[in-house]
Amino acid sequence: MSSLNLDQHWVDEFGFVSATLHVKPTPSSSEHRKKWFPLLTNLHDETNQTNLSEAIQKGVPPEIRGTLWFFLLGLPTAIEKGRFEMCVSQPLDLETLDSIQRDLGRTFPTHCQFRHENSSGQRHLQRVLHAYATFNPHVGYVQGMGFLTATLLIHMTEEEAFWSLVQLMDKFKMEHLFLPGFPGLQNMFYILEAFLWEACPEVVQHMQQEGVLISFFASEWFLTIFVTSFPPSMLFPVWDMFLMKGWVFVFQIAVALIKWERARLSTLPMETLLPAMKLLHEGKTTKELIQRALKIPISEERIAELSDALTIL
């Protein structure tokens, strides 16, 4: 583990600057890494999907994570050679350019790649966000997209990060979260509240009595897939599972966190309830959180039913 600028700061295994010395884990053996590649090459096979899901739950070696995401996001068939550079070269309106530029320094300011103005990370981030805004002018750039993109850039090249962002918006339907008026986000709040009524109704009832809406704490959960809420040691394993299982797992994590603290949350007044909702992950291990989440009975079919019901309303 190396220090930065002799200022008594250290870099953790994920590239974030910390005042605490972290012990870097021993890289996995080449033999262990080889075991992952057969799991990634045939994602459409049901048995293979089960094996991959079990392997992800046991923990993804950091040096494998970028490759894992590459395959889970479908990049082998999604990348169109030359399209990224073409999108980067296209002009953007000044308002969008200013919005992107303003947010560069706010995105992972403690990460080695992004912490300095005009750093390589900030340059890559600016190029990917610019490219996506020209690729999909219907969405353009919305605050929050930078955290998604930076998370991708930590694990892959800027071209791969661009196509990963495209896949998140399209394959994972995140585009609907960022459209004007955030219609998809409102949908997510409705669905989450329905699941909470099933899992821990006393918490929802107490929230309503205290005037705390789902949107007060869950917006960041959905818009950034917990990037601005979880530490990297928890965030990246959660993303591993999210990219494998989709939105089902995001709802499972959200419900698991609240259900875990249901007794305490049901007694807190508004002034402490809302801050508590934003710190539900603290004091919890990633392994147990994922285990609890996977036990929450949520399915794609149930999410679709609730979404359809909202459309009818």
Short mmCIF file of C-alpha atoms in Angstrom, two decimals:
data_model
loop_
_atom_site.label_atom_id
_atom_site.label_comp_id
_atom_site.label_asym_id
_atom_site.label_seq_id
_atom_site.Cartn_x
_atom_site.Cartn_y
_atom_site.Cartn_z
CA MET A 1 0.00 0.00 0.00
CA SER A 2 1.48 3.31 -1.04
CA SER A 3 1.06 6.80 0.37
CA LEU A 4 0.10 9.85 -1.65
CA ASN A 5 2.27 13.00 -1.62
CA LEU A 6 3.63 12.08 1.84
CA ASP A 7 0.50 13.57 3.39
CA GLN A 8 -0.31 10.55 5.53
CA HIS A 9 -3.08 9.49 3.21
CA TRP A 10 -3.39 6.06 1.66
CA VAL A 11 -5.10 4.49 -1.29
CA ASP A 12 -7.47 1.60 -0.69
CA GLU A 13 -7.85 -1.40 -2.98
CA PHE A 14 -10.46 0.45 -5.05
CA GLY A 15 -8.39 3.60 -5.65
CA PHE A 16 -10.03 5.86 -3.06
CA VAL A 17 -7.86 8.06 -0.88
CA SER A 18 -8.23 7.33 2.83
CA ALA A 19 -6.66 8.45 6.09
CA THR A 20 -6.66 4.78 7.16
CA LEU A 21 -4.15 2.22 5.99
CA HIS A 22 -5.92 -0.62 4.17
CA VAL A 23 -4.37 -4.01 3.64
CA LYS A 24 -4.54 -4.78 -0.05
CA PRO A 25 -5.95 -8.27 -0.66
CA THR A 26 -3.75 -10.83 -2.34
CA PRO A 27 -4.65 -11.11 -6.04
CA SER A 28 -6.37 -14.34 -6.95
CA SER A 29 -4.30 -17.02 -8.60
CA SER A 30 -4.34 -17.44 -12.37
CA GLU A 31 -5.97 -20.83 -11.82
CA HIS A 32 -8.81 -19.20 -9.87
CA ARG A 33 -9.25 -16.53 -12.53
CA LYS A 34 -9.47 -19.16 -15.27
CA LYS A 35 -12.49 -20.68 -13.52
CA TRP A 36 -14.47 -17.48 -14.18
CA PHE A 37 -14.14 -17.33 -17.95
CA PRO A 38 -16.28 -20.43 -18.76
CA LEU A 39 -19.01 -18.85 -16.61
CA LEU A 40 -18.93 -15.64 -18.66
CA THR A 41 -18.93 -17.04 -22.16
CA ASN A 42 -22.41 -18.61 -22.18
CA LEU A 43 -24.68 -16.36 -20.15
CA HIS A 44 -27.83 -17.61 -21.86
CA ASP A 45 -27.45 -21.11 -20.46
CA GLU A 46 -29.70 -21.49 -17.39
CA THR A 47 -27.35 -23.83 -15.54
CA ASN A 48 -24.44 -21.54 -16.27
CA GLN A 49 -26.41 -18.55 -14.96
CA THR A 50 -27.01 -20.39 -11.68
CA ASN A 51 -23.31 -21.23 -11.35
CA LEU A 52 -22.32 -17.66 -12.13
CA SER A 53 -24.79 -16.25 -9.60
CA GLU A 54 -23.38 -18.55 -6.92
CA ALA A 55 -19.82 -17.55 -7.83
CA ILE A 56 -20.70 -13.85 -7.64
CA GLN A 57 -22.26 -14.33 -4.20
CA LYS A 58 -19.01 -15.87 -2.97
CA GLY A 59 -17.11 -12.77 -4.08
CA VAL A 60 -15.68 -11.43 -7.32
CA PRO A 61 -11.88 -10.96 -7.51
CA PRO A 62 -11.27 -7.23 -8.16
CA GLU A 63 -9.14 -8.00 -11.21
CA ILE A 64 -12.05 -9.97 -12.72
CA ARG A 65 -14.77 -7.40 -12.04
CA GLY A 66 -14.30 -5.31 -15.19
CA THR A 67 -14.46 -8.43 -17.36
CA LEU A 68 -17.52 -9.67 -15.46
CA TRP A 69 -19.35 -6.38 -16.01
CA PHE A 70 -18.25 -6.36 -19.67
CA PHE A 71 -20.09 -9.64 -20.25
CA LEU A 72 -23.08 -9.01 -17.96
CA LEU A 73 -23.76 -5.73 -19.76
CA GLY A 74 -23.67 -7.50 -23.11
CA LEU A 75 -20.78 -5.46 -24.49
CA PRO A 76 -19.43 -8.18 -26.82
CA THR A 77 -22.43 -7.59 -29.10
CA ALA A 78 -23.23 -3.97 -28.14
CA ILE A 79 -20.02 -2.16 -29.09
CA GLU A 80 -20.07 -0.46 -32.48
CA LYS A 81 -16.52 0.37 -33.48
CA GLY A 82 -15.94 4.05 -34.15
CA ARG A 83 -19.32 5.18 -32.81
CA PHE A 84 -17.94 6.43 -29.48
CA GLU A 85 -15.34 8.72 -31.10
CA MET A 86 -17.97 9.96 -33.53
CA CYS A 87 -20.29 10.88 -30.64
CA VAL A 88 -17.47 12.60 -28.74
CA SER A 89 -16.69 14.76 -31.77
CA GLN A 90 -20.26 16.01 -32.18
CA PRO A 91 -21.08 19.44 -30.71
CA LEU A 92 -23.20 19.91 -27.60
CA ASP A 93 -25.19 22.94 -26.50
CA LEU A 94 -23.43 25.19 -23.98
CA GLU A 95 -25.92 24.49 -21.19
CA THR A 96 -25.28 20.74 -21.32
CA LEU A 97 -21.53 21.25 -21.60
CA ASP A 98 -21.57 23.53 -18.54
CA SER A 99 -23.66 21.03 -16.55
CA ILE A 100 -21.23 18.21 -17.31
CA GLN A 101 -18.20 20.35 -16.52
CA ARG A 102 -19.68 21.54 -13.22
CA ASP A 103 -20.28 17.99 -12.03
CA LEU A 104 -16.85 16.57 -12.90
CA GLY A 105 -15.23 17.77 -9.68
CA ARG A 106 -18.15 16.55 -7.58
CA THR A 107 -17.85 12.98 -8.82
CA PHE A 108 -15.65 10.75 -6.63
CA PRO A 109 -13.48 13.65 -5.37
CA THR A 110 -11.52 11.20 -3.17
CA HIS A 111 -10.70 8.73 -5.94
CA CYS A 112 -7.23 8.85 -7.49
CA GLN A 113 -8.57 9.01 -11.02
CA PHE A 114 -11.01 11.86 -10.39
CA ARG A 115 -9.74 13.93 -7.47
CA HIS A 116 -7.77 16.54 -9.43
CA GLU A 117 -9.02 19.01 -12.01
CA ASN A 118 -8.15 17.84 -15.53
CA SER A 119 -7.07 14.45 -14.20
CA SER A 120 -7.27 11.47 -16.53
CA GLY A 121 -10.44 10.29 -14.80
CA GLN A 122 -12.17 13.65 -15.20
CA ARG A 123 -11.17 13.81 -18.86
CA HIS A 124 -12.52 10.31 -19.51
CA LEU A 125 -15.68 11.11 -17.57
CA GLN A 126 -16.26 14.30 -19.56
CA ARG A 127 -15.78 12.47 -22.87
CA VAL A 128 -18.15 9.62 -21.98
CA LEU A 129 -20.89 11.96 -20.73
CA HIS A 130 -20.47 14.18 -23.80
CA ALA A 131 -20.68 11.15 -26.07
CA TYR A 132 -23.82 9.83 -24.39
CA ALA A 133 -25.55 13.23 -24.51
CA THR A 134 -25.06 13.31 -28.30
CA PHE A 135 -25.85 9.59 -28.67
CA ASN A 136 -29.20 9.99 -26.86
CA PRO A 137 -30.30 13.65 -27.04
CA HIS A 138 -33.75 12.59 -25.79
CA VAL A 139 -32.11 12.14 -22.37
CA GLY A 140 -28.96 14.21 -22.80
CA TYR A 141 -27.15 14.70 -19.51
CA VAL A 142 -28.79 14.61 -16.09
CA GLN A 143 -27.06 14.94 -12.73
CA GLY A 144 -26.46 11.49 -11.31
CA MET A 145 -25.30 9.97 -14.57
CA GLY A 146 -21.76 11.01 -13.70
CA PHE A 147 -21.64 8.65 -10.71
CA LEU A 148 -22.82 5.74 -12.83
CA THR A 149 -20.20 6.52 -15.45
CA ALA A 150 -17.37 7.02 -12.97
CA THR A 151 -18.17 3.68 -11.35
CA LEU A 152 -17.83 2.06 -14.76
CA LEU A 153 -14.61 3.94 -15.56
CA ILE A 154 -12.92 2.56 -12.44
CA HIS A 155 -13.24 -0.89 -14.00
CA MET A 156 -12.97 -0.37 -17.76
CA THR A 157 -11.85 1.86 -20.64
CA GLU A 158 -13.76 4.97 -21.65
CA GLU A 159 -15.19 3.31 -24.77
CA GLU A 160 -16.34 0.32 -22.71
CA ALA A 161 -17.78 2.68 -20.09
CA PHE A 162 -19.70 4.54 -22.80
CA TRP A 163 -21.30 1.37 -24.16
CA SER A 164 -21.94 0.17 -20.61
CA LEU A 165 -23.82 3.41 -19.93
CA VAL A 166 -25.79 2.85 -23.15
CA GLN A 167 -26.69 -0.64 -21.96
CA LEU A 168 -27.69 0.58 -18.49
CA MET A 169 -30.00 3.13 -20.06
CA ASP A 170 -31.44 0.70 -22.61
CA LYS A 171 -31.16 -2.92 -21.43
CA PHE A 172 -31.65 -2.00 -17.76
CA LYS A 173 -34.21 0.70 -18.66
CA MET A 174 -32.51 3.42 -16.63
CA GLU A 175 -33.34 5.94 -19.34
CA HIS A 176 -36.85 6.22 -17.88
CA LEU A 177 -35.37 7.42 -14.58
CA PHE A 178 -33.71 10.42 -16.23
CA LEU A 179 -36.39 11.61 -18.63
CA PRO A 180 -37.95 15.05 -17.94
CA GLY A 181 -40.25 14.80 -14.94
CA PHE A 182 -38.51 11.57 -13.85
CA PRO A 183 -41.52 9.34 -14.62
CA GLY A 184 -39.54 6.14 -14.12
CA LEU A 185 -38.30 7.33 -10.75
CA GLN A 186 -41.84 7.98 -9.55
CA ASN A 187 -42.70 4.46 -10.67
CA MET A 188 -39.83 3.06 -8.60
CA PHE A 189 -41.08 4.86 -5.47
CA TYR A 190 -44.55 3.36 -5.93
CA ILE A 191 -43.17 -0.16 -6.38
CA LEU A 192 -40.79 0.11 -3.42
CA GLU A 193 -43.58 1.35 -1.16
CA ALA A 194 -45.73 -1.62 -2.20
CA PHE A 195 -42.94 -4.05 -1.30
CA LEU A 196 -42.38 -2.30 2.02
CA TRP A 197 -46.08 -2.60 2.89
CA GLU A 198 -45.66 -6.36 2.39
CA ALA A 199 -42.36 -6.71 4.29
CA CYS A 200 -42.61 -4.19 7.12
CA PRO A 201 -45.93 -2.29 7.12
CA GLU A 202 -45.27 -0.74 10.52
CA VAL A 203 -42.31 1.18 9.08
CA VAL A 204 -44.34 2.56 6.17
CA GLN A 205 -47.17 3.55 8.48
CA HIS A 206 -44.74 5.31 10.80
CA MET A 207 -43.08 7.10 7.88
CA GLN A 208 -46.44 8.39 6.73
CA GLN A 209 -47.27 9.60 10.23
CA GLU A 210 -43.94 11.46 10.37
CA GLY A 211 -44.28 12.90 6.86
CA VAL A 212 -41.31 11.03 5.39
CA LEU A 213 -41.81 10.09 1.76
CA ILE A 214 -39.97 7.30 -0.08
CA SER A 215 -38.53 9.93 -2.43
CA PHE A 216 -36.75 11.64 0.47
CA PHE A 217 -34.17 8.85 0.77
CA ALA A 218 -34.60 6.44 -2.15
CA SER A 219 -33.94 8.83 -5.06
CA GLU A 220 -30.18 8.30 -4.85
CA TRP A 221 -30.63 4.55 -4.43
CA PHE A 222 -32.35 4.31 -7.81
CA LEU A 223 -30.63 7.07 -9.78
CA THR A 224 -27.10 5.93 -8.91
CA ILE A 225 -27.70 2.28 -7.89
CA PHE A 226 -26.38 3.08 -4.38
CA VAL A 227 -23.16 4.74 -5.66
CA THR A 228 -23.66 7.79 -3.48
CA SER A 229 -24.90 5.74 -0.52
CA PHE A 230 -22.57 2.75 -0.08
CA PRO A 231 -18.81 2.55 0.51
CA PRO A 232 -16.94 0.89 -2.40
CA SER A 233 -16.38 -2.34 -0.45
CA MET A 234 -20.17 -2.75 -0.35
CA LEU A 235 -21.06 -0.97 -3.57
CA PHE A 236 -19.12 -3.03 -6.07
CA PRO A 237 -20.39 -6.46 -4.86
CA VAL A 238 -23.92 -5.02 -4.93
CA TRP A 239 -23.33 -3.92 -8.53
CA ASP A 240 -22.05 -7.41 -9.37
CA MET A 241 -25.41 -8.80 -8.28
CA PHE A 242 -27.41 -5.94 -9.85
CA LEU A 243 -25.86 -6.54 -13.25
CA MET A 244 -26.61 -10.25 -12.85
CA LYS A 245 -30.20 -10.00 -11.52
CA GLY A 246 -31.37 -6.56 -12.64
CA TRP A 247 -33.85 -4.33 -10.77
CA VAL A 248 -35.12 -7.24 -8.70
CA PHE A 249 -31.92 -7.07 -6.68
CA VAL A 250 -32.08 -3.29 -6.22
CA PHE A 251 -35.53 -3.64 -4.66
CA GLN A 252 -34.34 -6.60 -2.58
CA ILE A 253 -31.46 -4.54 -1.18
CA ALA A 254 -33.73 -1.56 -0.43
CA VAL A 255 -36.30 -3.70 1.37
CA ALA A 256 -33.66 -5.73 3.20
CA LEU A 257 -32.03 -2.58 4.60
CA ILE A 258 -35.30 -1.18 5.94
CA LYS A 259 -36.59 -4.52 7.19
CA TRP A 260 -33.29 -5.08 9.02
CA GLU A 261 -33.86 -1.90 11.06
CA ARG A 262 -37.67 -2.07 11.24
CA ALA A 263 -37.88 -2.01 15.05
CA ARG A 264 -35.67 1.07 15.42
CA LEU A 265 -37.09 2.95 12.43
CA SER A 266 -40.65 2.53 13.69
CA THR A 267 -39.90 4.62 16.77
CA LEU A 268 -37.84 7.51 15.40
CA PRO A 269 -39.22 11.05 15.02
CA MET A 270 -38.92 12.71 11.62
CA GLU A 271 -35.79 14.72 12.48
CA THR A 272 -33.83 11.52 13.12
CA LEU A 273 -35.82 9.12 10.91
CA LEU A 274 -34.71 10.64 7.62
CA PRO A 275 -30.96 10.73 8.48
CA ALA A 276 -31.26 7.14 9.73
CA MET A 277 -32.77 6.08 6.40
CA LYS A 278 -29.72 7.43 4.58
CA LEU A 279 -27.29 5.53 6.82
CA LEU A 280 -28.97 2.13 6.95
CA HIS A 281 -25.91 0.37 5.54
CA GLU A 282 -23.62 1.42 8.39
CA GLY A 283 -22.50 -1.35 10.72
CA LYS A 284 -23.54 -4.05 8.28
CA THR A 285 -21.38 -6.48 6.35
CA THR A 286 -21.75 -6.79 2.60
CA LYS A 287 -22.07 -10.56 2.79
CA GLU A 288 -24.96 -10.52 5.25
CA LEU A 289 -26.73 -7.68 3.43
CA ILE A 290 -26.65 -9.63 0.17
CA GLN A 291 -27.78 -12.82 1.91
CA ARG A 292 -30.72 -11.02 3.53
CA ALA A 293 -31.62 -9.31 0.26
CA LEU A 294 -31.75 -12.56 -1.68
CA LYS A 295 -34.32 -13.90 0.81
CA ILE A 296 -36.75 -11.06 0.08
CA PRO A 297 -39.49 -12.53 -2.18
CA ILE A 298 -39.39 -10.16 -5.16
CA SER A 299 -39.66 -11.19 -8.80
CA GLU A 300 -39.60 -9.50 -12.20
CA GLU A 301 -43.22 -10.60 -12.68
CA ARG A 302 -44.31 -8.88 -9.46
CA ILE A 303 -42.46 -5.68 -10.43
CA ALA A 304 -44.20 -5.75 -13.82
CA GLU A 305 -47.60 -6.24 -12.15
CA LEU A 306 -47.10 -3.23 -9.89
CA SER A 307 -45.82 -1.13 -12.79
CA ASP A 308 -48.84 -2.07 -14.90
CA ALA A 309 -51.16 -1.24 -12.00
CA LEU A 310 -49.62 2.20 -11.73
CA THR A 311 -50.11 2.79 -15.47
CA ILE A 312 -53.81 1.92 -15.11
CA LEU A 313 -54.17 4.32 -12.19
#
